[in-house]
mmCIF file of C-alpha atoms in Angstrom:
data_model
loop_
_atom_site.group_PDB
_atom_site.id
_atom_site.type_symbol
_atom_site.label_atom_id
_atom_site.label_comp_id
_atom_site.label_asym_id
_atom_site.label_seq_id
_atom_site.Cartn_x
_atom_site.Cartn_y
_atom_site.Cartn_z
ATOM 1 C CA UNK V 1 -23.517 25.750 5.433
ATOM 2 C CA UNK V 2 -25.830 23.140 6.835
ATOM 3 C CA UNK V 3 -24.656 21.053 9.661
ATOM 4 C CA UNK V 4 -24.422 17.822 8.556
ATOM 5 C CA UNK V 5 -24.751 16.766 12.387
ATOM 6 C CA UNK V 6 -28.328 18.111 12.804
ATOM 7 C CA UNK V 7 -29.554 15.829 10.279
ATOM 8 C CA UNK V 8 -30.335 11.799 10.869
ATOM 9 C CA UNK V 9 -29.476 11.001 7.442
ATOM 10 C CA UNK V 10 -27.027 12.735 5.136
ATOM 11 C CA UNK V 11 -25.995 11.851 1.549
ATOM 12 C CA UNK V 12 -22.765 11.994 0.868
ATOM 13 C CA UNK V 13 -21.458 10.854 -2.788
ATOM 14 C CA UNK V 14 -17.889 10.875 -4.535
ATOM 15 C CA UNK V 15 -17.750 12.437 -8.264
ATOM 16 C CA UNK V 16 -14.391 13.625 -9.745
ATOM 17 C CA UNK V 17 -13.473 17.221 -9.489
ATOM 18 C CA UNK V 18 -14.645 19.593 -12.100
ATOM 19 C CA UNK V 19 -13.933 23.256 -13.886
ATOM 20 C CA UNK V 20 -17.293 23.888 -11.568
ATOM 21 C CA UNK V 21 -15.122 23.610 -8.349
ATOM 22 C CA UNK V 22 -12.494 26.365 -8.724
ATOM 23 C CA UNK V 23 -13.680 28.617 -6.671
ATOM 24 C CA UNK V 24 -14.728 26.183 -3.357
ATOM 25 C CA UNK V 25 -11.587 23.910 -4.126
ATOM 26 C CA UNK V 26 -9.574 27.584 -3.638
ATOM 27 C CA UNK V 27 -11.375 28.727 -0.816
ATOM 28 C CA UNK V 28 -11.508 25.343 1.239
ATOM 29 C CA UNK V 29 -7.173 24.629 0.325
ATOM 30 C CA UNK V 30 -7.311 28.474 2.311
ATOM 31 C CA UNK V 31 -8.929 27.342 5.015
ATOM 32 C CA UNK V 32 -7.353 24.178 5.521
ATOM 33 C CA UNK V 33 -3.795 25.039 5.057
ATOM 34 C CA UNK V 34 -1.621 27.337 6.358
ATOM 35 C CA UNK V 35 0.570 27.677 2.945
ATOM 36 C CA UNK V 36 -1.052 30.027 -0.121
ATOM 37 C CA UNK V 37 -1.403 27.239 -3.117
ATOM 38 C CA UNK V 38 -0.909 29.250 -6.633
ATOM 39 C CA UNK V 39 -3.742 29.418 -9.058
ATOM 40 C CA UNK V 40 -1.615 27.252 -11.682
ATOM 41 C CA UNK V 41 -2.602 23.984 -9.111
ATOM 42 C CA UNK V 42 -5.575 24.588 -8.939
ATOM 43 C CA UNK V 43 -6.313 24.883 -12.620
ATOM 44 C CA UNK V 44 -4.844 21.572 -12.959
ATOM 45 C CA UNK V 45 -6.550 19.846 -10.484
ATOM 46 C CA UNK V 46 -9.989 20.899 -11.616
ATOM 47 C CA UNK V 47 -9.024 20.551 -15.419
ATOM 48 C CA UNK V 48 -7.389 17.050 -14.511
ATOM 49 C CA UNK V 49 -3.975 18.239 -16.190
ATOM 50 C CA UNK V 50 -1.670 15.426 -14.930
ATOM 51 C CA UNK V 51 -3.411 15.844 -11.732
ATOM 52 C CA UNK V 52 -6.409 13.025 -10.746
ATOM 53 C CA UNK V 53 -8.649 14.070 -8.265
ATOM 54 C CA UNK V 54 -12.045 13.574 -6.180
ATOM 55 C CA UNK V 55 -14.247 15.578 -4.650
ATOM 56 C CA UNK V 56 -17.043 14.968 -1.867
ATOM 57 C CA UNK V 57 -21.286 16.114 -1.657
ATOM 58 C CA UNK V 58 -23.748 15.979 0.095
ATOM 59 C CA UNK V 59 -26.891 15.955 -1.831
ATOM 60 C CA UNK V 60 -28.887 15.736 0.628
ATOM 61 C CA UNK V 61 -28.827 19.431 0.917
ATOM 62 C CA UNK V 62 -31.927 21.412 -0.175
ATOM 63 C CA UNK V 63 -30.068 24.769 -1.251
ATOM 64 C CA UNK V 64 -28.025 24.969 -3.989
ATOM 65 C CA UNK V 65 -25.248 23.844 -2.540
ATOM 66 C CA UNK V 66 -25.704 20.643 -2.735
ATOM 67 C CA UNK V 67 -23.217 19.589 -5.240
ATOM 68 C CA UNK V 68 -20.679 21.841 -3.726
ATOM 69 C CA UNK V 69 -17.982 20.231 -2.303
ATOM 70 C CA UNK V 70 -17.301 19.380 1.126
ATOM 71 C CA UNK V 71 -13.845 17.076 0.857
ATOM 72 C CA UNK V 72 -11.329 16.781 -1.777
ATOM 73 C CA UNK V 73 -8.186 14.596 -2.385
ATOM 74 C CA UNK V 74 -5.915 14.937 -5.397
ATOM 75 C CA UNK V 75 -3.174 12.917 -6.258
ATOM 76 C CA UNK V 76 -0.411 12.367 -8.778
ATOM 77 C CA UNK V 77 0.768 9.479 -10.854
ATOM 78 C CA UNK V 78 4.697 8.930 -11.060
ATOM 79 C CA UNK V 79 6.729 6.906 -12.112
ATOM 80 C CA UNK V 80 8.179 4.122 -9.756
ATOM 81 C CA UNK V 81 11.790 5.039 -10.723
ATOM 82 C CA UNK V 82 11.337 8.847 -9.956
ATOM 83 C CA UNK V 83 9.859 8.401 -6.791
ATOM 84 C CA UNK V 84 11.735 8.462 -3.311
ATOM 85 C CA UNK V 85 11.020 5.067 -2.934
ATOM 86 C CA UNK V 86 12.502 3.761 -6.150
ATOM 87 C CA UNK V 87 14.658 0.880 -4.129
ATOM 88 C CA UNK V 88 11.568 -0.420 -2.625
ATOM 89 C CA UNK V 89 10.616 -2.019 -5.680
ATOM 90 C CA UNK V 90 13.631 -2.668 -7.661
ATOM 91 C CA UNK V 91 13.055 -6.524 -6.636
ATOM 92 C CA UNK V 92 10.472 -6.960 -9.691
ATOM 93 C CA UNK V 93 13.292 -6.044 -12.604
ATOM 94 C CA UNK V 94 10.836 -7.470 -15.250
ATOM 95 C CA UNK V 95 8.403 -4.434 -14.923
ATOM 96 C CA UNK V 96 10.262 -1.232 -15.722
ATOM 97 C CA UNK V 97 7.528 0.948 -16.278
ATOM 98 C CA UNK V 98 5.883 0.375 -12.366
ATOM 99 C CA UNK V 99 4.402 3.421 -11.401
ATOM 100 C CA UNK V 100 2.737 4.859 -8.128
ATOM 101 C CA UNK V 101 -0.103 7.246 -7.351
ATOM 102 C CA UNK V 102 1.183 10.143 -5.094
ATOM 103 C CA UNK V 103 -1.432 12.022 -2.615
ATOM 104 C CA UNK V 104 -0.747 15.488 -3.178
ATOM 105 C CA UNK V 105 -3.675 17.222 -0.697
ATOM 106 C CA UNK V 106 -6.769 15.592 1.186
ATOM 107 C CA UNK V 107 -9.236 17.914 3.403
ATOM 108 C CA UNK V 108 -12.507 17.744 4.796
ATOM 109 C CA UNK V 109 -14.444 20.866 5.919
ATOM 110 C CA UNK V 110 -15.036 21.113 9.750
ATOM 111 C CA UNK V 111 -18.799 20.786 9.792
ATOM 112 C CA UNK V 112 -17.828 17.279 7.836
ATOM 113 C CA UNK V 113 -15.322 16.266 9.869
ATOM 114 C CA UNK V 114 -15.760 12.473 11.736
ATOM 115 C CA UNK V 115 -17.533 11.714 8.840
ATOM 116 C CA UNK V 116 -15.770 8.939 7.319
ATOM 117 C CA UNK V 117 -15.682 11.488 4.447
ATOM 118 C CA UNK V 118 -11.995 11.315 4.453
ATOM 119 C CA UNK V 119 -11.578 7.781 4.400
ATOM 120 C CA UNK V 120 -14.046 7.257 1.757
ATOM 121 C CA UNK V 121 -11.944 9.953 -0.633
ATOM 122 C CA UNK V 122 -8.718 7.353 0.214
ATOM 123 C CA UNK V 123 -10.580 4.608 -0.457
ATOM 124 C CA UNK V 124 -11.332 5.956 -3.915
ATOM 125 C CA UNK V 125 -7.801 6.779 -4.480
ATOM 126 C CA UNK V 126 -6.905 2.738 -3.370
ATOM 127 C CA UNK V 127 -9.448 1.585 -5.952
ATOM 128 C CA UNK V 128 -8.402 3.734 -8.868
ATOM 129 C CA UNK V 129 -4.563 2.965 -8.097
ATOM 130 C CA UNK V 130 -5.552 -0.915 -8.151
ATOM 131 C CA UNK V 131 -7.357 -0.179 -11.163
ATOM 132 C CA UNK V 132 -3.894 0.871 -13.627
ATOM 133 C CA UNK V 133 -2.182 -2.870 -13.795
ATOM 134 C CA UNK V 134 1.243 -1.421 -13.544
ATOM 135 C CA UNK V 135 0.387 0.190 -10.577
ATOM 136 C CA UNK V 136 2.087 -1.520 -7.434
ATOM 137 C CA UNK V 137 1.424 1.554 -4.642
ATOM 138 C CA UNK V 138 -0.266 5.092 -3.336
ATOM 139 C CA UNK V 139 2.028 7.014 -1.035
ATOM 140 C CA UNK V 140 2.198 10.311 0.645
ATOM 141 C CA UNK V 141 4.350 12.178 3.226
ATOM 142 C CA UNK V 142 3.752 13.202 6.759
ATOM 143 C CA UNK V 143 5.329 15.785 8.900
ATOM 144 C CA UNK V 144 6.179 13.956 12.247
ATOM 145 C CA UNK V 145 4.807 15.563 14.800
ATOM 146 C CA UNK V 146 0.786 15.167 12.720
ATOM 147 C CA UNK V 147 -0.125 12.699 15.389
ATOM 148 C CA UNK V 148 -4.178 12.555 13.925
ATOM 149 C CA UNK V 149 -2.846 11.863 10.546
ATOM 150 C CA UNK V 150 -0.085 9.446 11.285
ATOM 151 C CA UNK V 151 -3.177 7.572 13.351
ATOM 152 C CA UNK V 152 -5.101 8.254 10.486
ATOM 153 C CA UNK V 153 -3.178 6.616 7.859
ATOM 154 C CA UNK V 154 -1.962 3.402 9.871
ATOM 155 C CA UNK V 155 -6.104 2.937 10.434
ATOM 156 C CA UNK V 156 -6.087 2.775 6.813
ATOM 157 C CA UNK V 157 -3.840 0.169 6.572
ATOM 158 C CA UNK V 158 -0.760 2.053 4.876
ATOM 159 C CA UNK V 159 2.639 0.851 5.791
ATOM 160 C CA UNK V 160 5.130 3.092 7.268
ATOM 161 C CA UNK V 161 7.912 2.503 4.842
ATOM 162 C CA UNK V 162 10.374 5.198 6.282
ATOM 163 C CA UNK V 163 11.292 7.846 8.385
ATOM 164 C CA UNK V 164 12.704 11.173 6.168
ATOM 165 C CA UNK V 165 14.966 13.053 8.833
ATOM 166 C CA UNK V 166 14.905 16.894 8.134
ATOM 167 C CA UNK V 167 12.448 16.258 5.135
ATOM 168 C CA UNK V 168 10.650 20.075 6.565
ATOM 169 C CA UNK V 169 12.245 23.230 7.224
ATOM 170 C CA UNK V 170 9.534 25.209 8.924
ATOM 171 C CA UNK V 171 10.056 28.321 10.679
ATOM 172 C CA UNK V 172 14.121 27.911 11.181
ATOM 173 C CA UNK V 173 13.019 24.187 12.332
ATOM 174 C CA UNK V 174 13.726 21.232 10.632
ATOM 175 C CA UNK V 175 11.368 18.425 10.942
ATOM 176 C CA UNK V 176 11.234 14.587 10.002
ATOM 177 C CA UNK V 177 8.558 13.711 7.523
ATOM 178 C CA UNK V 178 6.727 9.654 7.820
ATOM 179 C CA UNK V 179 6.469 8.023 3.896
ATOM 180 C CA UNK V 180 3.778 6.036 4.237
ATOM 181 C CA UNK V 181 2.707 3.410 1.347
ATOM 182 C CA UNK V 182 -0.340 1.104 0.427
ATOM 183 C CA UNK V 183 0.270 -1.626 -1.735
ATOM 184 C CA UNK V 184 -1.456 -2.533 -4.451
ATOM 185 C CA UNK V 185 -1.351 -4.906 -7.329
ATOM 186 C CA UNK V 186 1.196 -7.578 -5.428
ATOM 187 C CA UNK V 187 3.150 -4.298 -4.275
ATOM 188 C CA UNK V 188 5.127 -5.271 -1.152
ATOM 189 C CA UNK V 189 7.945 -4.301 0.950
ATOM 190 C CA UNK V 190 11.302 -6.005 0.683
ATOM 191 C CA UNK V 191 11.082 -8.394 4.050
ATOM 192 C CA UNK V 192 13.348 -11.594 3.502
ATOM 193 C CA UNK V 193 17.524 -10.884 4.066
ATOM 194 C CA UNK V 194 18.745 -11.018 0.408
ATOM 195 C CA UNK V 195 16.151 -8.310 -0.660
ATOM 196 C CA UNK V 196 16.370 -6.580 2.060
ATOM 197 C CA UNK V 197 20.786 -6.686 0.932
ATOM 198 C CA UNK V 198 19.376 -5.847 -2.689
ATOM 199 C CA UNK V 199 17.251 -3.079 -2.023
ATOM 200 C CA UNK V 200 20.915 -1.858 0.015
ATOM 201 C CA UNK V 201 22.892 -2.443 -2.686
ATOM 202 C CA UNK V 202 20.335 -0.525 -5.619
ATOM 203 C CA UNK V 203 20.132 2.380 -3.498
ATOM 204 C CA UNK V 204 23.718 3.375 -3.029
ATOM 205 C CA UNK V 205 24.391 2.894 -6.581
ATOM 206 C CA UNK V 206 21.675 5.015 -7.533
ATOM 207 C CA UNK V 207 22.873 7.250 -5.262
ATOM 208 C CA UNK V 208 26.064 6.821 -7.439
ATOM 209 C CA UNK V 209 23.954 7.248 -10.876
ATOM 210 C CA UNK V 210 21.958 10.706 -9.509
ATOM 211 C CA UNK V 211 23.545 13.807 -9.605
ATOM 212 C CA UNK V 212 20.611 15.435 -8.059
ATOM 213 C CA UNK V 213 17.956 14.579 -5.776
ATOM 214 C CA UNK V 214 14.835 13.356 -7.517
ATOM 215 C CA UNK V 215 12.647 15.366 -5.235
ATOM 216 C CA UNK V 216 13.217 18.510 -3.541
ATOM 217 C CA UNK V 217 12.805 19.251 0.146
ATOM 218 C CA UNK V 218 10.216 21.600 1.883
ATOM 219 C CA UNK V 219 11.969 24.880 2.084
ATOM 220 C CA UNK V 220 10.508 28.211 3.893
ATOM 221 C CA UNK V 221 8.678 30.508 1.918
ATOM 222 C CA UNK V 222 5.379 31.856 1.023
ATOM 223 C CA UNK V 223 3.807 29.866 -2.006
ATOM 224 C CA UNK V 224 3.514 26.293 -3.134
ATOM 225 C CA UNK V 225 4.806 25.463 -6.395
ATOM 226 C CA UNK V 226 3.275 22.389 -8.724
ATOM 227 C CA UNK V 227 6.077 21.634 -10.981
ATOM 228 C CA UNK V 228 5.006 19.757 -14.494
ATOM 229 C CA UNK V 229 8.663 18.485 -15.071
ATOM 230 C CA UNK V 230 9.147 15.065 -13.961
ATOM 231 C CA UNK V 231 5.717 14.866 -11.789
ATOM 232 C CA UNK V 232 7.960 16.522 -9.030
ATOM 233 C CA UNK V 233 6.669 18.763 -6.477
ATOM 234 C CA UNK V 234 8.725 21.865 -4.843
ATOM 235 C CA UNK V 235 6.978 22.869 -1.869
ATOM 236 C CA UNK V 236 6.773 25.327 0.729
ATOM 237 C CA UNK V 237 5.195 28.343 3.574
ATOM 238 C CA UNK V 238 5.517 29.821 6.539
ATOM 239 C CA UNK V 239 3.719 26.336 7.661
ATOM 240 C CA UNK V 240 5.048 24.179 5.719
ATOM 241 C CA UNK V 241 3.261 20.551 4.949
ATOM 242 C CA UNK V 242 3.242 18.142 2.030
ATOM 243 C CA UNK V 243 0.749 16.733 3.520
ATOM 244 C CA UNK V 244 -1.989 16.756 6.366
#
């Protein structure tokens, strides 16, 4: 693949992912993680079943590889009441059909990397999630000790809304996972004392109302699993992350 650092001027453009892509999208999730993603993802992503996606290219490339792609991010939309952050938003009881745009996997291949490829493909997901009216967020999860990506995401102005303790169970370790969320659409965080004593009060008695968590945690295996029911994801490897 060419270098994109050899050349002065490169071309870089954002399209969304396509039946085309299987095979790269495959290959470069291989490379990039250390978990085996099963071929049922991956046929969603590129055949945009419940999963929205982009992809990055450099067209600037003479071979025929120039619309092959280079980055990727794919995301989810949920619902705000069946995400893990439900009680952030339970202050705006007129909307009950606020939803949020999950990042489910962003990557960059190394001869793109310090780019601003990555931050482009976020950007993209920003605009499109301030583009659905009833959107009021995009979130994701970090693994704790992901120093690059925790700098990463703060750069990109997302909030840190919490700290998950245990959220990863990685090679008889448990680790602490960072929520991080960008708000969109007049989105915010709870920050004056009687929301702050709402959002309290909604989350223990939907505690009370759930018999099950709404989200599973990372557990140690050897395959990640995209589950269709309730946009929830059940994750896990040998390496486990939810996110880079």
């Amino acid at each position: 693949m060419l270098d994109p650092r050899s050349e002065i001027y490169t071309s870089i453009e954002y399209r969304p992912i396509q039946p085309s892509d299987l095979e790269v999208l495959e290959k470069i999730h291989l490379s990039l993680f250390p978990i085996r993603y099963e071929r049922e993802f991956f046929l969603n992503v590129v055949n945009g079943h419940g999963i929205i996606s982009w992809g990055a290219v450099d067209t600037s490339r003479s071979d025929e590889g120039r619309d092959e792609l280079i980055g990727f991010v794919t995301t989810r939309m949920i619902a705000a009441k069946d995400s893990e952050i439900e009680d952030l938003f339970r202050y705006n009881y007129s909307h009950k059909d606020l939803t949020l745009l999950y990042i489910l996997t962003l990557g960059v291949v190394d001869s793109y990397r310090n780019l601003g490829i990555a931050s482009s493909l976020v950007r993209e997901v920003i605009k499109h999630a301030a583009s659905v009216s009833n959107c009021r967020g995009v979130y994701l999860h970090v693994i704790s000790y992901n120093q690059p990506a925790i700098n990463f995401y703060k750069k990109m102005l997302f909030k840190l809304a919490r700290r998950l303790p245990m959220f990863y169970y990685i090679r008889g370790q448990h680790y602490d996972s960072y929520l991080f969320v960008y708000y969109v659409n007049g989105g915010r965080m709870p920050c004056s004392p009687l929301a702050f004593l709402k959002m309290l009060v909604n989350k223990f008695w939907s505690k009370e109302e759930k018999s099950i968590p709404r989200w599973s945690r990372c557990k140690e295996s050897t395959t990640l699993l995209a589950s269709q029911n309730n946009n929830k994801r059940i994750i896990s490897g040998e390496d486990t992350r939810c996110h880079v």
